[in-house]
Amino acid sequence: MKTIKEKHSLLMRWTHWVNFPILTIMIWSGMLIYWASDTYSITLFGHTYFKFFPQGFYKTFNIPKRLSEGMAFHFLFMWAFALNGVVYVLYTIISGAWRELVPQRKSFKEAWQVLLHDLHIRKMAPPQNKYNAAQRIAYTAIILMGFGSLVTGLAIYKPVQFSTVVWLCGGYHFARILHFALTIGYVFFFLIHIIQVILAGWNNFRSVISGFEVVNSAPKKLTVPAEDGK
């Protein structure tokens, strides 16, 4: 028997879907800024062996030198990114939803079992509640990454005014490297997230839109009371 079960609250869904276009604009505008100083590469003895974004990348995606435009978009939407993140974190704390998100002591072991199950190496998936162990680790990590992006972003944006933050980040240049690495992490998280959504199926995707999922439950057996004297 199929029943409808509530899975995601309105605020959880709102912050989830709002974050996608905001983060997309942040990455795009960040690329416009990075293009103006494309410095990250592997160079030995004056010869560059590897660049994170070769020239063909910029030609393919038609990314011009628009530093001022990139900075304008980046510094505008960073406030929306920060506000959306604060709302999400406060909601999980106040509602108690953090208990379903924060990894447990056994989560790291079970996350490996989830990976083996997704790769069809292990037949049985470990038991889970709303989120499995791998999701707990991934969703908690993305929150920490968002906090790291805000901190390193402030260090890059106002290095003089936030000199203490710059020092905590290991200096301006290291803060920039961390900020760049976190951006790459978002891209990988997004790709893996999409693959997981496809593997999970339509029912899981529908629950992120409507807030409800359809679950199969065994019908309750009716018990007939015994007659007197029998």
CSV table of N, CA and C in Angstrom, one decimal, residues 28 123 156 170 181 222:
chain,number,residue,atom,x,y,z
A,28,TRP,N,30.3,31.8,-11.6
A,28,TRP,CA,30.5,32.5,-12.9
A,28,TRP,C,31.2,33.8,-12.8
A,123,LYS,N,25.3,-5.6,-1.8
A,123,LYS,CA,23.9,-5.7,-2.1
A,123,LYS,C,23.0,-4.9,-1.2
A,156,ILE,N,39.8,38.3,1.1
A,156,ILE,CA,40.3,38.7,-0.2
A,156,ILE,C,39.6,40.1,-0.5
A,170,GLY,N,46.0,32.4,6.9
A,170,GLY,CA,47.3,32.1,6.5
A,170,GLY,C,47.9,33.1,5.6
A,181,ALA,N,40.0,26.7,-4.1
A,181,ALA,CA,39.9,25.3,-3.9
A,181,ALA,C,38.4,25.0,-3.5
A,222,LEU,N,-6.4,-6.8,9.7
A,222,LEU,CA,-7.6,-6.6,10.5
A,222,LEU,C,-7.7,-7.9,11.4
